[in-house]
Amino acid sequence: AAGKKYKVLATNKLDGTLMASPAVAGRALFIRSDTHLYRIEKLGK
């Protein structure tokens, strides 16, 4: 369940200009910029 207070768990710096809406596939978040395609996912359990 979500906690009562917002807590930042991690931050990521992404290079380039974001070109599209993020997409979700399974447990991964895909983000496309003008130069890169990023996959952000917590590995393991």
mmCIF file of N, CA and C in Angstrom:
data_model
loop_
_atom_site.group_PDB
_atom_site.id
_atom_site.type_symbol
_atom_site.label_atom_id
_atom_site.label_comp_id
_atom_site.label_asym_id
_atom_site.label_seq_id
_atom_site.Cartn_x
_atom_site.Cartn_y
_atom_site.Cartn_z
ATOM 1 N N ALA A 1 0.849 -1.191 0.000
ATOM 2 C CA ALA A 1 0.000 0.000 0.000
ATOM 3 C C ALA A 1 0.881 1.236 0.000
ATOM 4 N N ALA A 2 0.389 2.282 -0.578
ATOM 5 C CA ALA A 2 1.125 3.545 -0.628
ATOM 6 C C ALA A 2 1.155 4.181 0.756
ATOM 7 N N GLY A 3 2.270 4.824 1.061
ATOM 8 C CA GLY A 3 2.388 5.522 2.330
ATOM 9 C C GLY A 3 1.630 6.840 2.307
ATOM 10 N N LYS A 4 1.522 7.456 3.468
ATOM 11 C CA LYS A 4 0.803 8.727 3.562
ATOM 12 C C LYS A 4 1.645 9.893 3.062
ATOM 13 N N LYS A 5 2.971 9.743 3.083
ATOM 14 C CA LYS A 5 3.860 10.814 2.639
ATOM 15 C C LYS A 5 4.594 10.385 1.379
ATOM 16 N N TYR A 6 4.791 11.356 0.466
ATOM 17 C CA TYR A 6 5.533 11.138 -0.769
ATOM 18 C C TYR A 6 7.009 10.989 -0.434
ATOM 19 N N LYS A 7 7.680 9.995 -1.004
ATOM 20 C CA LYS A 7 9.095 9.766 -0.765
ATOM 21 C C LYS A 7 9.781 9.475 -2.094
ATOM 22 N N VAL A 8 10.808 10.264 -2.436
ATOM 23 C CA VAL A 8 11.574 10.025 -3.657
ATOM 24 C C VAL A 8 12.469 8.813 -3.415
ATOM 25 N N LEU A 9 12.334 7.793 -4.254
ATOM 26 C CA LEU A 9 13.137 6.582 -4.115
ATOM 27 C C LEU A 9 14.407 6.637 -4.948
ATOM 28 N N ALA A 10 14.365 7.341 -6.080
ATOM 29 C CA ALA A 10 15.530 7.451 -6.950
ATOM 30 C C ALA A 10 15.312 8.579 -7.943
ATOM 31 N N THR A 11 16.400 9.067 -8.503
ATOM 32 C CA THR A 11 16.326 10.042 -9.586
ATOM 33 C C THR A 11 17.251 9.579 -10.701
ATOM 34 N N ASN A 12 16.926 9.943 -11.921
ATOM 35 C CA ASN A 12 17.735 9.588 -13.083
ATOM 36 C C ASN A 12 17.870 10.811 -13.973
ATOM 37 N N LYS A 13 19.096 11.089 -14.440
ATOM 38 C CA LYS A 13 19.316 12.182 -15.382
ATOM 39 C C LYS A 13 19.301 11.585 -16.783
ATOM 40 N N LEU A 14 18.458 12.134 -17.641
ATOM 41 C CA LEU A 14 18.342 11.656 -19.009
ATOM 42 C C LEU A 14 18.830 12.748 -19.949
ATOM 43 N N ASP A 15 19.751 12.388 -20.852
ATOM 44 C CA ASP A 15 20.266 13.348 -21.823
ATOM 45 C C ASP A 15 19.295 13.502 -22.981
ATOM 46 N N GLY A 16 19.298 14.660 -23.585
ATOM 47 C CA GLY A 16 18.485 14.893 -24.771
ATOM 48 C C GLY A 16 17.129 15.460 -24.429
ATOM 49 N N THR A 17 16.349 15.681 -25.474
ATOM 50 C CA THR A 17 14.990 16.194 -25.359
ATOM 51 C C THR A 17 14.018 15.033 -25.464
ATOM 52 N N LEU A 18 13.089 14.935 -24.517
ATOM 53 C CA LEU A 18 12.118 13.843 -24.565
ATOM 54 C C LEU A 18 11.196 14.042 -25.754
ATOM 55 N N MET A 19 10.973 12.955 -26.513
ATOM 56 C CA MET A 19 10.266 13.045 -27.786
ATOM 57 C C MET A 19 8.869 12.429 -27.767
ATOM 58 N N ALA A 20 8.531 11.672 -26.728
ATOM 59 C CA ALA A 20 7.248 10.970 -26.730
ATOM 60 C C ALA A 20 6.822 10.694 -25.294
ATOM 61 N N SER A 21 5.602 10.212 -25.141
ATOM 62 C CA SER A 21 5.113 9.804 -23.828
ATOM 63 C C SER A 21 5.833 8.537 -23.391
ATOM 64 N N PRO A 22 6.077 8.365 -22.095
ATOM 65 C CA PRO A 22 6.669 7.121 -21.612
ATOM 66 C C PRO A 22 5.753 5.938 -21.925
ATOM 67 N N ALA A 23 6.350 4.764 -22.072
ATOM 68 C CA ALA A 23 5.586 3.540 -22.324
ATOM 69 C C ALA A 23 5.961 2.506 -21.272
ATOM 70 N N VAL A 24 4.995 1.700 -20.871
ATOM 71 C CA VAL A 24 5.213 0.648 -19.878
ATOM 72 C C VAL A 24 5.089 -0.701 -20.559
ATOM 73 N N ALA A 25 6.039 -1.599 -20.267
ATOM 74 C CA ALA A 25 5.983 -2.977 -20.757
ATOM 75 C C ALA A 25 6.444 -3.873 -19.615
ATOM 76 N N GLY A 26 5.538 -4.663 -19.086
ATOM 77 C CA GLY A 26 5.880 -5.491 -17.929
ATOM 78 C C GLY A 26 6.204 -4.603 -16.744
ATOM 79 N N ARG A 27 7.422 -4.744 -16.223
ATOM 80 C CA ARG A 27 7.862 -3.932 -15.085
ATOM 81 C C ARG A 27 8.814 -2.816 -15.505
ATOM 82 N N ALA A 28 8.939 -2.584 -16.815
ATOM 83 C CA ALA A 28 9.887 -1.597 -17.333
ATOM 84 C C ALA A 28 9.168 -0.341 -17.818
ATOM 85 N N LEU A 29 9.845 0.778 -17.674
ATOM 86 C CA LEU A 29 9.373 2.057 -18.190
ATOM 87 C C LEU A 29 10.326 2.460 -19.313
ATOM 88 N N PHE A 30 9.802 2.701 -20.513
ATOM 89 C CA PHE A 30 10.602 3.109 -21.662
ATOM 90 C C PHE A 30 10.364 4.586 -21.930
ATOM 91 N N ILE A 31 11.464 5.316 -22.104
ATOM 92 C CA ILE A 31 11.405 6.747 -22.373
ATOM 93 C C ILE A 31 12.316 7.030 -23.562
ATOM 94 N N ARG A 32 11.783 7.721 -24.567
ATOM 95 C CA ARG A 32 12.562 8.022 -25.775
ATOM 96 C C ARG A 32 12.917 9.498 -25.807
ATOM 97 N N SER A 33 14.186 9.762 -26.088
ATOM 98 C CA SER A 33 14.627 11.140 -26.309
ATOM 99 C C SER A 33 15.020 11.278 -27.774
ATOM 100 N N ASP A 34 15.528 12.441 -28.135
ATOM 101 C CA ASP A 34 15.946 12.636 -29.522
ATOM 102 C C ASP A 34 17.207 11.849 -29.873
ATOM 103 N N THR A 35 17.922 11.325 -28.873
ATOM 104 C CA THR A 35 19.164 10.590 -29.141
ATOM 105 C C THR A 35 19.224 9.204 -28.505
ATOM 106 N N HIS A 36 18.344 8.890 -27.574
ATOM 107 C CA HIS A 36 18.433 7.632 -26.833
ATOM 108 C C HIS A 36 17.047 7.028 -26.579
ATOM 109 N N LEU A 37 17.054 5.727 -26.332
ATOM 110 C CA LEU A 37 15.879 5.035 -25.810
ATOM 111 C C LEU A 37 16.291 4.472 -24.459
ATOM 112 N N TYR A 38 15.615 4.875 -23.402
ATOM 113 C CA TYR A 38 15.951 4.461 -22.045
ATOM 114 C C TYR A 38 14.964 3.416 -21.560
ATOM 115 N N ARG A 39 15.482 2.435 -20.833
ATOM 116 C CA ARG A 39 14.643 1.443 -20.154
ATOM 117 C C ARG A 39 14.977 1.550 -18.675
ATOM 118 N N ILE A 40 13.976 1.820 -17.864
ATOM 119 C CA ILE A 40 14.161 1.937 -16.421
ATOM 120 C C ILE A 40 13.360 0.822 -15.772
ATOM 121 N N GLU A 41 14.067 0.001 -15.000
ATOM 122 C CA GLU A 41 13.412 -1.155 -14.392
ATOM 123 C C GLU A 41 14.177 -1.572 -13.149
ATOM 124 N N LYS A 42 13.466 -1.926 -12.118
ATOM 125 C CA LYS A 42 14.083 -2.480 -10.923
ATOM 126 C C LYS A 42 14.281 -3.967 -11.166
ATOM 127 N N LEU A 43 15.520 -4.422 -11.079
ATOM 128 C CA LEU A 43 15.811 -5.834 -11.295
ATOM 129 C C LEU A 43 15.696 -6.606 -9.989
ATOM 130 N N GLY A 44 15.394 -7.863 -10.082
ATOM 131 C CA GLY A 44 15.245 -8.695 -8.896
ATOM 132 C C GLY A 44 13.857 -8.577 -8.311
ATOM 133 N N LYS A 45 13.716 -9.075 -7.090
ATOM 134 C CA LYS A 45 12.402 -9.071 -6.438
ATOM 135 C C LYS A 45 12.160 -7.811 -5.676
#
